Coordinates of C-alpha atoms in Angstrom, one line a residue:
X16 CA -9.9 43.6 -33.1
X17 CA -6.8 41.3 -34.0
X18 CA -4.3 41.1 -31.9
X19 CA -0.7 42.2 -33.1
X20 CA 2.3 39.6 -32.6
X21 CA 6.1 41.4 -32.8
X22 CA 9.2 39.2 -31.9
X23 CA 11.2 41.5 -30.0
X24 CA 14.3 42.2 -31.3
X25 CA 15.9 40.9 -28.4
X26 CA 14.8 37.4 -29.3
X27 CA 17.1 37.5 -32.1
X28 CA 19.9 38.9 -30.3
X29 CA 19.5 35.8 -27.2
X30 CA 19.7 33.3 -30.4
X31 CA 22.6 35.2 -31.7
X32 CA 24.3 34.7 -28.5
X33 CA 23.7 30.4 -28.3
X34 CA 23.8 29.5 -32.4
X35 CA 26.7 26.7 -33.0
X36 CA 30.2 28.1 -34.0
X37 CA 29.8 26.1 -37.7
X38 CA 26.4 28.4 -38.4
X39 CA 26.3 31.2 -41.2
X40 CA 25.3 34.2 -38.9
X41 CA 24.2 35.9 -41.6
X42 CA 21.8 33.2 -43.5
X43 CA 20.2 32.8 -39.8
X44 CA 20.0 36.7 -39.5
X45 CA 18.3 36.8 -42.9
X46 CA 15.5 33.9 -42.6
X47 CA 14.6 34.6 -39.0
X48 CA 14.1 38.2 -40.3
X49 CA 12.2 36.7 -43.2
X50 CA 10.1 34.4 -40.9
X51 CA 9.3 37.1 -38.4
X52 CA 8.2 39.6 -41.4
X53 CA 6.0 36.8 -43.1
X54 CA 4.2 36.3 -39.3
X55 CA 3.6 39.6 -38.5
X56 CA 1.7 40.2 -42.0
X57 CA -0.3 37.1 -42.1
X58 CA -1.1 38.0 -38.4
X59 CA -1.9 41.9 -39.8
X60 CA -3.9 40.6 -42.9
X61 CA -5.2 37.3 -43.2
X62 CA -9.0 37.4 -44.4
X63 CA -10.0 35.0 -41.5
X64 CA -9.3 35.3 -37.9
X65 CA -5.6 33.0 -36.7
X66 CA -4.5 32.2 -33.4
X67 CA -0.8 33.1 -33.3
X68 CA -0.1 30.5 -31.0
X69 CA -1.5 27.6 -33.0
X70 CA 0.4 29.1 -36.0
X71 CA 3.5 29.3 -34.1
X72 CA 3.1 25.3 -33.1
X73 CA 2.3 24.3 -37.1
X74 CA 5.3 26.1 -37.9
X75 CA 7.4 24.1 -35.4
X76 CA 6.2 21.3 -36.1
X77 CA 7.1 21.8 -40.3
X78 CA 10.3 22.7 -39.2
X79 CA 10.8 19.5 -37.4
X80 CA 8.9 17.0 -39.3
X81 CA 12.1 16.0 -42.2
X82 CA 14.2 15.5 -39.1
X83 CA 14.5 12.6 -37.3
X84 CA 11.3 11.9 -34.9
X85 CA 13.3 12.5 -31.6
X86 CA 14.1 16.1 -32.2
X87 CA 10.7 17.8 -30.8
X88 CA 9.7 21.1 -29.0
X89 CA 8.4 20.1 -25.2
X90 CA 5.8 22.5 -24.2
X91 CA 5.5 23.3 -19.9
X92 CA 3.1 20.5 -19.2
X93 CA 5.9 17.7 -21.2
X94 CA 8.8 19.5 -19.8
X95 CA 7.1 18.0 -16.4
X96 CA 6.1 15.3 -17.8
X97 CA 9.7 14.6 -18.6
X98 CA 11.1 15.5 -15.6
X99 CA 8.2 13.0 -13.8
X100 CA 9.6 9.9 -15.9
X101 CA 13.1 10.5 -14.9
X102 CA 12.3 11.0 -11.0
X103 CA 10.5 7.8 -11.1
X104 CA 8.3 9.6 -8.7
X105 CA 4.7 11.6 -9.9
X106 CA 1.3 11.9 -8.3
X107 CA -1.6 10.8 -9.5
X108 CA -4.1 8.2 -9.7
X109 CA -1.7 5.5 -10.7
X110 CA -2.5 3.7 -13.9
X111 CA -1.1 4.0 -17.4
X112 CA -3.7 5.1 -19.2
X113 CA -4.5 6.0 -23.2
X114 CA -6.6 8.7 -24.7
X115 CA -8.8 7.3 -27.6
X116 CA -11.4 9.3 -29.7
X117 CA -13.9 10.6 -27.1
X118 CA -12.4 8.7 -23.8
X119 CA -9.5 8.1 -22.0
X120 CA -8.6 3.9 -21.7
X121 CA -7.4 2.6 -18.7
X122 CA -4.1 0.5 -20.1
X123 CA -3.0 -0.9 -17.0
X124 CA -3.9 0.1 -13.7
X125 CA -0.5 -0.6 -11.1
X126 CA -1.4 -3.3 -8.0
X127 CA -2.5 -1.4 -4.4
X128 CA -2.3 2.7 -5.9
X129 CA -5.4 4.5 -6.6
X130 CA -7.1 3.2 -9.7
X131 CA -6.7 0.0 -8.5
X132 CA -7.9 1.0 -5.2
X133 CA -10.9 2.7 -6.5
X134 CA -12.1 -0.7 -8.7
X135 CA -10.7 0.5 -12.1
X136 CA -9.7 -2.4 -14.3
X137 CA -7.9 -2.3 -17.5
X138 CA -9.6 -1.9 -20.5
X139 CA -12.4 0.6 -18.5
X140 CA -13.4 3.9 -20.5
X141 CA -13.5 6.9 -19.1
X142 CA -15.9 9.2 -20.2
X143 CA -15.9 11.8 -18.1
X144 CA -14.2 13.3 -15.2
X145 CA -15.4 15.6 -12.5
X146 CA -18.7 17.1 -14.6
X147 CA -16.3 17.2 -17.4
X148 CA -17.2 15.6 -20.6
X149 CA -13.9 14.0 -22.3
X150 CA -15.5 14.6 -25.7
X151 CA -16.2 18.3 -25.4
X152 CA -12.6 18.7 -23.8
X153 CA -9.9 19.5 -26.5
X154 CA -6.8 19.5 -24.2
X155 CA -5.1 16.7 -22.7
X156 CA -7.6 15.2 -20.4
X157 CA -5.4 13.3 -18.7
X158 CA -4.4 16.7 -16.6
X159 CA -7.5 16.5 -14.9
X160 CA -6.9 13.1 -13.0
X161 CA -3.5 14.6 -11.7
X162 CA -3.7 16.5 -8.4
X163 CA -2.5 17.1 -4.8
X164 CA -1.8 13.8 -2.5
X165 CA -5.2 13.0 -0.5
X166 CA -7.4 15.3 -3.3
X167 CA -10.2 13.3 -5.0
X168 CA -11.5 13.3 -7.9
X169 CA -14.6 11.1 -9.5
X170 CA -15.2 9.6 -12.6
X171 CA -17.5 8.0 -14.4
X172 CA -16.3 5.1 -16.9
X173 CA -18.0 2.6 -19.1
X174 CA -17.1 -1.7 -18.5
X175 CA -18.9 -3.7 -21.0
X176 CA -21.6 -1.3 -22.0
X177 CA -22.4 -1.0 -18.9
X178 CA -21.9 3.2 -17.0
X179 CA -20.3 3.2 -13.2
X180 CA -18.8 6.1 -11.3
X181 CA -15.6 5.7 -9.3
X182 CA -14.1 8.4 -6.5
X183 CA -10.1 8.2 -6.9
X184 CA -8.2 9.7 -3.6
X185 CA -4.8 10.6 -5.7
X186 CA -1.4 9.5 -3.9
X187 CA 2.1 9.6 -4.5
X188 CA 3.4 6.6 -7.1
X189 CA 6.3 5.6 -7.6
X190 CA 7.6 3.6 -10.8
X191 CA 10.3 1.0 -10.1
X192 CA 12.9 1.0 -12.3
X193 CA 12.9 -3.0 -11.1
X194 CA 9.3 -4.0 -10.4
X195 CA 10.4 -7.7 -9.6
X196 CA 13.9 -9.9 -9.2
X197 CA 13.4 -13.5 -8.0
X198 CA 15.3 -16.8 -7.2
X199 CA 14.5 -19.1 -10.0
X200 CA 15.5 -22.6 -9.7
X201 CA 17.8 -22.0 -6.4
X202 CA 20.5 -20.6 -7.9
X203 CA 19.9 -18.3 -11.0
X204 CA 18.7 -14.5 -10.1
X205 CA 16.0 -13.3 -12.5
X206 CA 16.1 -9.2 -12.8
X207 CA 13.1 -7.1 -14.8
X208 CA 14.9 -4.0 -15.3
X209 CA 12.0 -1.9 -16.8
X210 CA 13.4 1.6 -17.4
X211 CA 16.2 4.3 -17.0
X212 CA 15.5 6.6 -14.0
X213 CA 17.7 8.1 -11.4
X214 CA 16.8 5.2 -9.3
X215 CA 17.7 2.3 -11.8
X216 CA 21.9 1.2 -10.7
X217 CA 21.0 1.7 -6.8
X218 CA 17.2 -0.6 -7.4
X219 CA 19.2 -3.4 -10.0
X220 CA 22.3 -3.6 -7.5
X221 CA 20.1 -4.3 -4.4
X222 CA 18.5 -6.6 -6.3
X223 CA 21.4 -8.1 -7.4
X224 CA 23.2 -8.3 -4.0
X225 CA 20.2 -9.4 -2.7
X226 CA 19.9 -12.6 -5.0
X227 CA 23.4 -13.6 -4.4
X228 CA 22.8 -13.5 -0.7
X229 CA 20.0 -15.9 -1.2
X230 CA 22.7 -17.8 -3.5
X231 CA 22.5 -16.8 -7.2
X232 CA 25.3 -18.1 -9.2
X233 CA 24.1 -17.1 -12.1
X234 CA 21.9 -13.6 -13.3
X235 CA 19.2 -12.9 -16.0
X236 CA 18.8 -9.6 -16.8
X237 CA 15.5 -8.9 -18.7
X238 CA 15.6 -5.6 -20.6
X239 CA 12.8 -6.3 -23.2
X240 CA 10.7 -4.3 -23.5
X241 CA 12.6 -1.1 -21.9
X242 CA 12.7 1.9 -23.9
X243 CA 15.9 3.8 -22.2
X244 CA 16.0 6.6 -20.4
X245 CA 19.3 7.7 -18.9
X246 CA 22.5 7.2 -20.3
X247 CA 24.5 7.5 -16.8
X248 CA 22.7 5.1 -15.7
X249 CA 23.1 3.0 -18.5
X250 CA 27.0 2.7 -17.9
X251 CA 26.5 2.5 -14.4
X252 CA 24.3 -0.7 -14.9
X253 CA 27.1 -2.4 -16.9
X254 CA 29.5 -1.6 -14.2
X255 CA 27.8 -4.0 -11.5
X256 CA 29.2 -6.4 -14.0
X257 CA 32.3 -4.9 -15.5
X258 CA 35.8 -3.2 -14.2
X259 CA 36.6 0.4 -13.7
X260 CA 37.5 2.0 -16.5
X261 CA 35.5 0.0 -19.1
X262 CA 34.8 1.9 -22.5
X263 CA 30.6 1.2 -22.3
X264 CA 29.8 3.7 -25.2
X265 CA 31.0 6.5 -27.5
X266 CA 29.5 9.6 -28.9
X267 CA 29.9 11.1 -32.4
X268 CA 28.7 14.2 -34.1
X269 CA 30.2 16.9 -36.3
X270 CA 30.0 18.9 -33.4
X271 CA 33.0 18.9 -31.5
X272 CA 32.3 18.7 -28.0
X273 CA 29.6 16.4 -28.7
X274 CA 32.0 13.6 -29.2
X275 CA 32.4 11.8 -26.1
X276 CA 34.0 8.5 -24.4
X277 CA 31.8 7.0 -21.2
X278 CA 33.5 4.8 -19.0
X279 CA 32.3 3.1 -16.2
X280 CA 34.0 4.9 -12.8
X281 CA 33.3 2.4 -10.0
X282 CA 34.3 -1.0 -9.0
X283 CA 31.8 -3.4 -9.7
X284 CA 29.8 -5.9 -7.7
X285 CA 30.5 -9.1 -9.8
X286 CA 32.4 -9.3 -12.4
X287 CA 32.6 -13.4 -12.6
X288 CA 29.0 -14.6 -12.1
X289 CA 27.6 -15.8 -15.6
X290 CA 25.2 -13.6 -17.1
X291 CA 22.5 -13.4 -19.6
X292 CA 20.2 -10.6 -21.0
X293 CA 17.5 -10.6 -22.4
X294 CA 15.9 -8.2 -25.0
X295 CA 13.3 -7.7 -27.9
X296 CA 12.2 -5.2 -30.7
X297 CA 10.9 -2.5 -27.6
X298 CA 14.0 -2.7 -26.1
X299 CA 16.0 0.8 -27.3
X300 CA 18.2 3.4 -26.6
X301 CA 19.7 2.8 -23.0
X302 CA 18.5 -0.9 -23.3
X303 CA 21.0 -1.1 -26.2
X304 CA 23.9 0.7 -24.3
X305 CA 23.5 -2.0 -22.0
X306 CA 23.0 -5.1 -23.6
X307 CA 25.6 -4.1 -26.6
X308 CA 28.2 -2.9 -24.2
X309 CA 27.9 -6.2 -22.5
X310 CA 28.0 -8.0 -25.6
X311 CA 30.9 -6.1 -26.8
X312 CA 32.9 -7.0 -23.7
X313 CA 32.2 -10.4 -23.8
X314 CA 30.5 -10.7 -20.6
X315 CA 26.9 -11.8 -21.1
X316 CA 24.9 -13.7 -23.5
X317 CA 22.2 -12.0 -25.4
X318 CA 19.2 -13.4 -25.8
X319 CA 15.5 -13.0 -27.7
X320 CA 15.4 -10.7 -31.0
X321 CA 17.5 -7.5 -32.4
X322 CA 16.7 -4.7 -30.7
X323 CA 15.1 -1.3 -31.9
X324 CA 17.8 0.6 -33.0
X325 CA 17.5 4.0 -31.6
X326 CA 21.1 5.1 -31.3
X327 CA 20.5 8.7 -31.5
X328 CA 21.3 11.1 -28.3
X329 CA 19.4 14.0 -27.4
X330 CA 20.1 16.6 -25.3
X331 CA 16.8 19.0 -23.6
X332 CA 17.5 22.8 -24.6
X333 CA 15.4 25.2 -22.3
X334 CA 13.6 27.9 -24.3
X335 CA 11.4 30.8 -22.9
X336 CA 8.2 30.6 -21.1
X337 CA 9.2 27.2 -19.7
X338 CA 9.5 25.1 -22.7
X339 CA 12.1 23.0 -24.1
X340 CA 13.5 21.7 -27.6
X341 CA 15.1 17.9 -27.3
X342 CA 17.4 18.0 -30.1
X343 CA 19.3 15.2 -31.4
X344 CA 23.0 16.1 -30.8
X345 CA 25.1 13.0 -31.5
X346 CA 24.7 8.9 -32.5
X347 CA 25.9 6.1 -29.9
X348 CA 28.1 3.7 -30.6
X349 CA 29.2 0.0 -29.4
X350 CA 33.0 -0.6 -27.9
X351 CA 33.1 -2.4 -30.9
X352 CA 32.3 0.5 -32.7
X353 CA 29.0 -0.4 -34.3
X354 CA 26.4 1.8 -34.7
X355 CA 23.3 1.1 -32.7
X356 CA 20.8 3.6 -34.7
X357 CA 18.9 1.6 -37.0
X358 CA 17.1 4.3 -39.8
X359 CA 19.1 6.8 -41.6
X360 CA 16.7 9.8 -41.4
X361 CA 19.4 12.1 -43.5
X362 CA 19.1 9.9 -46.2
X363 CA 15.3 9.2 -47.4
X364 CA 14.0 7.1 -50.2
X365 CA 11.5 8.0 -53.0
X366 CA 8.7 7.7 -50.9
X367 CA 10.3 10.3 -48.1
X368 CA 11.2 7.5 -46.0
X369 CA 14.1 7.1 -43.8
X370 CA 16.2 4.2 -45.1
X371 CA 17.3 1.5 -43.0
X372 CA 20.8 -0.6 -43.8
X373 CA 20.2 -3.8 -46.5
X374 CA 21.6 -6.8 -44.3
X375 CA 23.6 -7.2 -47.2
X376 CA 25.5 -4.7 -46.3
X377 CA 26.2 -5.0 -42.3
X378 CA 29.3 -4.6 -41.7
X379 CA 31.6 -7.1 -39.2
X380 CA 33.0 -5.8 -36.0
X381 CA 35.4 -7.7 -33.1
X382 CA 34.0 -7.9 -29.6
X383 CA 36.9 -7.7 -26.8
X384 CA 37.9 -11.0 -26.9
X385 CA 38.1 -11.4 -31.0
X386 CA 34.1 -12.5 -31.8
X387 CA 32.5 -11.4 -34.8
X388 CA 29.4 -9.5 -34.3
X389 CA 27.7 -7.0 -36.8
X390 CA 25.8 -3.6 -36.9
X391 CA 23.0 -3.0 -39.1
X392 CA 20.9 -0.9 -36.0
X393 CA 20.0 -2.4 -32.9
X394 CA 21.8 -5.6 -31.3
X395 CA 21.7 -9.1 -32.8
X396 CA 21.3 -11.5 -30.1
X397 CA 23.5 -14.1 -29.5
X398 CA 20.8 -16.4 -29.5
X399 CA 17.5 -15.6 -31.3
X400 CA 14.2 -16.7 -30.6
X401 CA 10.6 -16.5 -33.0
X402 CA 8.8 -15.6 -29.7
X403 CA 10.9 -12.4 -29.0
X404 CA 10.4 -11.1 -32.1
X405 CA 7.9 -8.2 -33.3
X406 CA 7.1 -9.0 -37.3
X407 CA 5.0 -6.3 -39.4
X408 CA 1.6 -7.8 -38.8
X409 CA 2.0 -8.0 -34.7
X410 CA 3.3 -4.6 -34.4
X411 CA 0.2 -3.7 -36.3
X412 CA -2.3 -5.7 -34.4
X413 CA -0.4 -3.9 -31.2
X414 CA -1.1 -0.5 -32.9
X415 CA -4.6 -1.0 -33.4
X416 CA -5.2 -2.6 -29.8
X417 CA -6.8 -5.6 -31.0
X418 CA -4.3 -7.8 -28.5
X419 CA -5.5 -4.9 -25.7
X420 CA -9.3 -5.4 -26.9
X421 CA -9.1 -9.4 -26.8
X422 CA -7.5 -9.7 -23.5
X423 CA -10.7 -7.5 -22.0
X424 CA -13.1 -9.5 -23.9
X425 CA -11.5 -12.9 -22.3
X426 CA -11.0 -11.4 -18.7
X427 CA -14.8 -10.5 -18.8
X428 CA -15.8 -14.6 -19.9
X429 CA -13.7 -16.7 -18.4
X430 CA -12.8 -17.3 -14.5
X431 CA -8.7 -17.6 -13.3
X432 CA -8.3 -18.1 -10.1
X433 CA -4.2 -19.8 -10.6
X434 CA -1.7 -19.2 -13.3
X435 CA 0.3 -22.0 -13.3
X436 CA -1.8 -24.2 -15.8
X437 CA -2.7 -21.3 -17.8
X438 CA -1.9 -22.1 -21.6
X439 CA -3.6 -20.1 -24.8
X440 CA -4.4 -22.8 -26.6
X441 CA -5.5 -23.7 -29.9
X442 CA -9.1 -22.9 -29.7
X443 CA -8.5 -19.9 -28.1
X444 CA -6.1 -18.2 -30.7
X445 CA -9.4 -19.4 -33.4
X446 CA -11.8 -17.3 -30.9
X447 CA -8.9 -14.7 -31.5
X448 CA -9.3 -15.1 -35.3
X449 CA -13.3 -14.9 -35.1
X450 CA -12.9 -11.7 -32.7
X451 CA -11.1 -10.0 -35.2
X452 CA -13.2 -10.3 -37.4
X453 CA -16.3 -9.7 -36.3
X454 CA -15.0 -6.3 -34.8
X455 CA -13.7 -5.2 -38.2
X456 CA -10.3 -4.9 -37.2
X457 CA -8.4 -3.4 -39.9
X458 CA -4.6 -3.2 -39.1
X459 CA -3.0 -0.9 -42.4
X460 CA 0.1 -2.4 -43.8
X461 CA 3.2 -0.1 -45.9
X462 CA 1.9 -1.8 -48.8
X463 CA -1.1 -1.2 -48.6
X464 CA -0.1 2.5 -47.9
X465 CA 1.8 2.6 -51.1
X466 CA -1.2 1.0 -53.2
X467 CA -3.4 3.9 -51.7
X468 CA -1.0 6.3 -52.8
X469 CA -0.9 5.0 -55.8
X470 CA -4.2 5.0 -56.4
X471 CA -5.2 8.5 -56.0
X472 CA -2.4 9.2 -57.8
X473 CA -4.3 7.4 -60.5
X474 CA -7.0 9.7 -60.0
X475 CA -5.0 13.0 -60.5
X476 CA -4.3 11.3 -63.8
X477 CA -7.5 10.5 -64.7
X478 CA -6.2 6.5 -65.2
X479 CA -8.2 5.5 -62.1
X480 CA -11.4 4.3 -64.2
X481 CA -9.5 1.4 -66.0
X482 CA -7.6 0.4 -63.0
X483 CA -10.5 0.1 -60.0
X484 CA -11.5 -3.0 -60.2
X485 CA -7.7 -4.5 -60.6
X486 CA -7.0 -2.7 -57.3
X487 CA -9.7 -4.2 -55.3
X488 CA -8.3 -7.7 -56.8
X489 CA -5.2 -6.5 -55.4
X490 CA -6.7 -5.3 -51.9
X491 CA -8.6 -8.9 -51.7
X492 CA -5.4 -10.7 -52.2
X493 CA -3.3 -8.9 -49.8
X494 CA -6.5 -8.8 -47.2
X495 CA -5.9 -12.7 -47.6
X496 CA -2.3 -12.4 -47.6
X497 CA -2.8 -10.5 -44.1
X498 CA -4.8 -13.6 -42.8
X499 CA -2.2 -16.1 -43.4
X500 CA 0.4 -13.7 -41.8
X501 CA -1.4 -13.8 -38.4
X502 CA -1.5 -17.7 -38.7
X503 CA 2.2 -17.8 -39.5
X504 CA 3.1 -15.5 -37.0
X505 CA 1.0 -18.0 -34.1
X506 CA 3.6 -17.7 -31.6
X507 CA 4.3 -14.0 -31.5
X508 CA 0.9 -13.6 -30.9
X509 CA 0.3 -16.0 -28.8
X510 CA 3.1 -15.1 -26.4
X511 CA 1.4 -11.2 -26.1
X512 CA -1.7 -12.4 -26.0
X513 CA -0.6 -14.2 -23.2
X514 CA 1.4 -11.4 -20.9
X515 CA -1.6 -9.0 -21.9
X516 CA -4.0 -11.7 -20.6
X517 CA -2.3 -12.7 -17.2
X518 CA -2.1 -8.9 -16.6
X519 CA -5.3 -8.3 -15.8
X520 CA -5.8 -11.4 -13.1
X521 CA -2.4 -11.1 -11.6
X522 CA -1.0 -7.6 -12.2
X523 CA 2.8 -7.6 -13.1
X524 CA 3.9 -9.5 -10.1
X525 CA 1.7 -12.3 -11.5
X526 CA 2.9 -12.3 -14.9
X527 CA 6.5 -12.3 -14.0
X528 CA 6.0 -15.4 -12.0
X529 CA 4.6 -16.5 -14.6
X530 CA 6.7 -16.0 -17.0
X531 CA 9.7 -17.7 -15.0
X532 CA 8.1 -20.7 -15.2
X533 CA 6.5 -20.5 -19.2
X534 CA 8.3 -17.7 -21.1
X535 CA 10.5 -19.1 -24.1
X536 CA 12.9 -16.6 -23.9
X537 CA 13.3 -17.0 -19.9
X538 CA 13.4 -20.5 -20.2
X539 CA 15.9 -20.4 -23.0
X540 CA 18.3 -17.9 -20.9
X541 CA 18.3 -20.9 -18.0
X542 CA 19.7 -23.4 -20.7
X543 CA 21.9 -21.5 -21.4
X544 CA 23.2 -20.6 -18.2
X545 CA 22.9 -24.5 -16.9
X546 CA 25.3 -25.7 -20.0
X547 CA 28.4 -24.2 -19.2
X548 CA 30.1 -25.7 -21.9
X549 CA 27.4 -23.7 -24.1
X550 CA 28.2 -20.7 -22.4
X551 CA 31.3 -20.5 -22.6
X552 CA 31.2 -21.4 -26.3
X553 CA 28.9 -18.8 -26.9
X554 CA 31.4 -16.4 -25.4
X555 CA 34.1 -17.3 -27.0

């Protein structure tokens, strides 16, 4: 027998109770009473059987989908998984890991936790875990490798075709905000600030009071690659570098108490010592706070490419049962007053998409002490680098793994035993090439997407006949158009390729190191703050 779904009345009357001030009352009266009619009669008479529950989620998820991609409904197990990323602090069997068809991928197993402890390298598959089969499990399989501290749990994974088991003793792990600071060149502190926890102003001052001590006169802060997190935190990080009382950020929206002013509220630690940060196309939302409010200010240098863009501020809403909506309440902005969101999801093209500002069209702004800088969605760099940047046909080639596949295909054929004279050369970024190809790779570019579009559109008009063979003419030149891409884009590539490759030898601590010594970006950032005169030009 079916099962009968009602929405109590008192649902309604809660919602009643929280709606904005600018809402109809009535037009949100009438549809929910229209929506919970229309449930309750598909529920009562649909031919086949329906799960309310996954009708509920598709419903959701429609209403969702033609807002921006940040506004989402959190069931109980991401409400945790949220609460997890901004502790800093979960248990598990530390790794990062990725489900794929069938399997879950370890991404990157972290240096002395459990994974690492248990033999699991980067790039294994897992297959099963416990006497569960992944590929018969429908749910997130990733919940079965979390547990109590000092539980176990085994699984069996597959390394180069080849089937092992592992036993994993879960333990607590904790992510570091700052995974590594260093003394570079005996006087310039080097800083990874990797995300925006609760723990991120106390772990980058201590690192930044402890470089001083060892005599830094000079700081790099490397945010690339950080995708936010806290916004406190955020203005708090400026603040080790900035007065009291500094306007780091504003918040609009055409709701009223929305619109806010932060300010940083403590004295800070150094507000003299020349600084330079560092970001990319992955560094976003709190990243941008940062490195824009500093930029504003005139107090650092940016270096490496424009940032994401992702200005827009949510805000969790608890609903019943344990889950939560994040809604998108308001945009940040600059001190300048630029805008760091970089697509316009209210406005949509043709195609549905969201459009994104024609650099025609930025608009000029005045830092604090008179510079011109510009908005256009994310933050120009003072200084911009090819390596730092994130073109179409690398973010693709990151999407589809093939930088993740390589770098397990060369950790499994060649021995590295030091780092120092490590260089992807020429004949390896050919091997690359050939890899690529003879695994089929097939990275999907917008126009591409379009011309497939097009195409069965062609079909729904009967035209597609006459036009067939011109399209795979057109397909052929742009597969060869693709090709060249990757060749022109050498040094992108070769700079991931490189990071994902040292990963696996040397963890993160290795790569860093690394990096200090290698990275263009880094070693850019130290010319910069070795030619005062360049400095202070940049500055000024």
């Amino acid at each position: 027998m079916k099962k009968r779904i009602l929405i109590p009345i008192i649902a309604i009357g809660i919602f009643f109770t929280t709606v904005s001030f600018k809402s109809d009352f009535f037009e949100i009266a009438k549809q929910i009473e229209i929506f919970t009619t229309l449930f309750k009669e598909l529920n009562m008479n649909y031919v086949d059987e329906v799960t309310p529950a996954t009708l509920m989620d598709k419903a959701i998820k429609g209403m969702l989908e033609d807002l921006d991609p940040y506004t989402v409904y959190w069931n109980e197990q991401q409400v945790e998984d949220a609460k997890i990323n901004n502790s800093g602090i979960y248990t598990g069997i530390g790794a990062t890991a990725q489900n794929r068809k069938d399997k879950i991928i370890i991404v990157e197993p972290y240096k002395d936790y459990p994974a690492d402890k248990a033999g699991l390298k980067a790039g294994d598959e897992i297959i099963k875990i416990g006497s569960v089969n992944i590929a018969d499990l429908q749910d997130d399989a990733g919940e079965l490798l979390k547990g109590a501290p000092g539980s176990t749990v085994d699984v069996t994974y597959k390394r180069q075709g080849k089937t092992a088991t592992a036993t994993i003793t879960r333990g607590a792990v904790e992510l570091k905000a700052v995974p590594f600071f260093k003394l570079i060149n005996n006087d310039i502190g080097y800083i990874v600030l990797s995300q925006f926890n609760r723990k991120t102003t106390i772990e980058t001052k201590a690192a930044l009071v402890d470089l001083k001590s060892q005599g830094a006169k000079k700081i790099i802060l490397d945010l690339r690659g950080n995708p936010g997190g806290l916004l406190d935190e955020a203005i708090n990080v400026v603040n080790l570098f900035v007065d009291k009382g500094e306007v780091i950020t504003t918040t609009k929206s055409v709701i009223e108490k929305y619109n806010q002013t932060y300010k940083t509220k403590y004295e800070p630690v150094d507000k003299e010592i020349p600084l330079v940060v560092l970001v990319n196309g992955r560094s976003a939302s709190a990243s941008e706070i940062v490195s824009g409010g500093l930029q504003d200010l005139d107090r650092a240098v940016i270096v490496g490419a424009r940032s994401f863009g992702k200005g827009l501020v949510q805000r969790p809403k608890k609903l019943t049962y344990g889950t939560q909506l994040k809604v998108t309440i308001s945009r940040y902005y600059t001190p300048s007053g630029r805008c760091i969101q970089a697509l316009d999801y209210w406005h949509r093209d043709e195609n549905g998409d969201p459009v994104r500002k024609d650099s025609k069209e930025y608009n000029e702004f005045k830092t604090k002490g008179g510079r011109t800088v510009y908005d256009g969605g994310g933050i120009l760099p003072d200084v911009e680098l090819e390596s730092a940047v994130f073109s179409p046909i690398t973010t693709a080639l990151l999407k589809d793994n093939a930088i993740f596949d390589y770098a397990t295909k060369y950790y499994y054929s060649h021995q590295m035993t030091d780092s120092k004279n490590f260089k992807f050369g020429e004949a390896d970024f050919q091997d690359f090439l050939k890899f690529l190809k003879d695994n089929n790779f097939e990275y999907e570019t917008e126009t591409e997407k379009k011309f497939a579009e097009g195409l069965k559109m062609s079909e729904d008009d009967d035209l597609n006949k006459d036009i067939t063979a011109g399209y795979a003419q057109l397909m052929k030149a742009i597969d060869a158009a693709k090709d060249k891409a990757i060749v022109e884009k050498k040094v992108e590539i070769e700079s991931l390729l490189t990071d994902e490759i040292l990963k696996r030898y040397f963890y993160r601590e290795g790569l860093y190191n690394y990096q200090i010594e290698h990275n263009p970006e880094i070693l850019e950032a130290v010319a910069v703050l070795n030619d005062a005169g360049r400095y202070a030009k940049i500055l000024k």
